[in-house]
Coordinates of C-alpha atoms in Angstrom, one line a residue:
A1 CA -56.5 -104.0 -44.8
L2 CA -55.2 -100.6 -46.0
N3 CA -58.2 -99.0 -44.1
T4 CA -57.9 -100.7 -41.5
W5 CA -53.8 -100.1 -41.2
R6 CA -56.0 -96.3 -41.6
E7 CA -58.3 -96.1 -39.0
T8 CA -55.5 -98.0 -36.5
A9 CA -53.0 -96.1 -37.9
G10 CA -55.5 -92.9 -37.2
Q11 CA -56.6 -94.3 -34.1
M12 CA -53.2 -94.4 -33.1
V13 CA -52.3 -91.1 -34.1
H14 CA -55.7 -90.0 -32.2
E15 CA -54.0 -91.4 -28.9
Q16 CA -50.8 -90.5 -29.6
Q17 CA -52.2 -86.7 -29.5
M18 CA -54.6 -88.0 -26.6
L19 CA -51.2 -88.8 -24.8
M20 CA -49.0 -86.3 -25.6
R21 CA -51.8 -83.9 -24.0
A22 CA -51.9 -85.1 -21.0
V23 CA -48.6 -85.1 -21.0
M24 CA -48.2 -81.8 -22.1
R25 CA -51.0 -81.3 -19.1
M26 CA -49.5 -83.4 -16.5
L27 CA -45.4 -81.2 -18.4
H28 CA -47.8 -77.7 -17.2
A29 CA -49.0 -78.6 -14.0
Q30 CA -45.8 -79.9 -12.8
L31 CA -44.3 -76.6 -13.9
A32 CA -46.9 -74.5 -12.8
Q33 CA -46.3 -75.9 -9.3
A34 CA -42.1 -75.7 -9.8
L35 CA -43.2 -72.2 -10.7
E36 CA -45.4 -71.8 -7.3
K37 CA -43.2 -73.4 -5.1
W38 CA -40.3 -71.3 -6.4
R39 CA -42.3 -68.2 -6.0
S40 CA -43.3 -69.2 -2.6
V41 CA -39.8 -69.7 -1.9
A42 CA -38.6 -66.2 -3.0
E43 CA -41.3 -64.4 -1.4
D44 CA -40.3 -66.1 1.5
S45 CA -36.7 -65.9 1.4
N46 CA -37.3 -61.6 0.3
K47 CA -39.3 -61.8 3.6
Q48 CA -37.0 -63.5 5.8
A49 CA -34.0 -61.2 4.5
H50 CA -35.9 -57.9 4.5
L51 CA -36.7 -59.3 8.1
C52 CA -33.0 -59.9 8.9
G53 CA -31.5 -57.8 6.6
G54 CA -32.0 -54.5 9.6
A55 CA -29.9 -57.0 12.2
I56 CA -27.4 -57.9 10.1
R57 CA -27.2 -54.4 8.3
R58 CA -26.8 -53.4 12.6
M59 CA -24.1 -56.4 13.2
L60 CA -22.2 -55.2 10.3
N61 CA -22.9 -51.5 10.6
R62 CA -22.6 -51.6 14.4
K63 CA -20.6 -48.7 14.5
L64 CA -22.2 -46.9 12.2
S65 CA -25.9 -47.6 13.5
Q66 CA -24.7 -46.3 17.0
A67 CA -23.0 -43.3 15.7
W68 CA -26.7 -42.6 14.0
E69 CA -28.5 -43.2 16.9
K70 CA -26.1 -40.8 18.9
W71 CA -26.5 -37.8 16.3
Q72 CA -29.8 -38.5 17.0
Q73 CA -30.1 -38.0 20.7
V74 CA -27.4 -34.8 20.3
A75 CA -29.9 -33.4 18.2
A76 CA -32.9 -33.9 20.0
E77 CA -30.9 -33.1 23.0
M78 CA -29.6 -29.8 21.7
K79 CA -33.8 -28.8 20.1
E80 CA -34.9 -29.3 23.3
Q81 CA -32.4 -26.8 24.3
E82 CA -32.8 -24.7 21.8
R83 CA -36.5 -24.4 22.6
L84 CA -35.8 -24.1 26.4
L85 CA -33.1 -20.7 25.0
R86 CA -36.2 -19.3 22.8
L87 CA -38.0 -19.8 26.0
A88 CA -36.6 -17.5 28.7
V89 CA -35.3 -15.1 26.0
T90 CA -39.0 -14.8 25.6
R91 CA -39.5 -14.5 29.3
M92 CA -36.9 -12.0 29.3
I93 CA -37.9 -9.7 26.5
H94 CA -41.2 -9.8 27.9
V95 CA -39.9 -8.7 31.6
K96 CA -38.0 -6.3 29.8
L97 CA -40.9 -4.9 27.4
A98 CA -43.3 -4.3 30.5
V99 CA -40.5 -2.7 32.5
A100 CA -40.0 0.0 29.7
F101 CA -44.2 0.1 28.8
G102 CA -44.0 0.8 32.7
T103 CA -41.5 3.6 32.5
W104 CA -43.3 5.2 29.8
R105 CA -46.4 4.8 31.5
G106 CA -45.1 7.1 34.2
A107 CA -43.4 9.5 31.6
A108 CA -46.5 10.3 30.4
G109 CA -48.4 10.2 33.3
D110 CA -45.8 13.4 34.2
A111 CA -45.7 14.6 31.4
K112 CA -49.3 15.1 31.7
E113 CA -49.8 16.4 35.0
Q114 CA -46.7 18.7 33.9
S115 CA -48.7 19.2 30.5
V116 CA -51.5 20.5 32.7
L117 CA -50.0 22.6 35.1
L118 CA -48.3 24.8 32.9
N119 CA -51.3 24.8 31.1
G120 CA -53.1 26.3 33.8
V121 CA -50.1 28.5 34.3
L122 CA -50.2 29.8 31.0
S123 CA -53.7 30.8 31.1
R124 CA -53.4 32.8 34.4
W125 CA -50.5 34.5 33.4
S126 CA -52.1 35.6 30.2
N127 CA -55.5 36.3 31.6
R128 CA -53.8 38.1 34.4
H129 CA -55.8 40.6 34.1
L130 CA -58.6 38.8 34.4
S131 CA -56.9 36.7 37.1
A132 CA -55.9 40.1 39.2
A133 CA -59.7 41.0 38.9
W134 CA -61.0 37.5 40.2
N135 CA -58.8 37.6 43.1
S136 CA -59.3 40.9 43.8
W137 CA -63.7 40.3 44.0
L138 CA -62.9 36.8 45.8
E139 CA -61.0 38.9 48.4
T140 CA -63.1 41.3 48.6
A141 CA -66.3 38.7 48.9
R142 CA -64.7 37.6 52.1
E143 CA -63.8 41.0 53.4
M144 CA -67.6 41.4 53.2
E145 CA -68.7 38.2 54.5
R146 CA -66.3 38.8 57.8
Q147 CA -68.2 42.3 58.0
Q148 CA -71.6 41.0 57.8
T149 CA -70.1 38.1 60.7
L150 CA -69.4 40.6 63.1
L151 CA -72.3 42.9 62.5
R152 CA -74.3 39.9 63.0
R153 CA -73.0 39.0 66.1
G154 CA -72.1 42.5 67.4
L155 CA -76.5 43.6 66.5
I156 CA -77.3 40.0 68.0
R157 CA -75.4 40.9 71.4
M158 CA -76.7 44.4 71.3
I159 CA -80.2 42.7 71.1
H160 CA -79.4 40.5 73.9
A161 CA -78.6 43.3 75.7
R162 CA -81.0 45.6 75.3
L163 CA -83.6 41.7 75.6
A164 CA -81.7 42.0 78.8
R165 CA -82.2 45.2 80.6
A166 CA -86.1 44.9 79.6
L167 CA -85.9 41.9 81.2
G168 CA -84.9 43.7 84.2
L169 CA -86.7 46.3 84.0
W170 CA -89.8 44.6 83.7
R171 CA -88.9 42.5 87.0
E172 CA -88.1 46.1 88.8
Q173 CA -91.7 47.1 87.9
A174 CA -93.2 43.7 88.6
S175 CA -91.8 43.4 92.2

């Protein structure tokens, strides 16, 4: 009877342990489901709060939001005006630089021309004896050329006159 009782008690303890394990598994499963449900609800709640948060904050802080948006608009307009102003100033500077460069180029050309003329004058002045001799030779050469032309014309007239007389004599003798 003691053995039977021991067996029965052992079996009851074993069944109780099995029952306790099953209950614990069910309890753990329910706890896990509850925890998962809580996580899901918390996640959904966070998503909704995040999605609605901006709208709620804007509604609550509408004036602040309007002021911020106005500031952004004004800042963007000022940035655009600054860009346009820089562009205009840059164009003005480029025009002024172009005018200044043109003026400089004209002055440099004039200075070079004057330098060439001055160098010519200085060269002629420093070599005035050579220049005077050249001018004298040139004048003499031109005069000689003029005299040769006159002499040639005179000789041609004289030859033509003699030819005309010879032709006239030949006609008289031939007739």
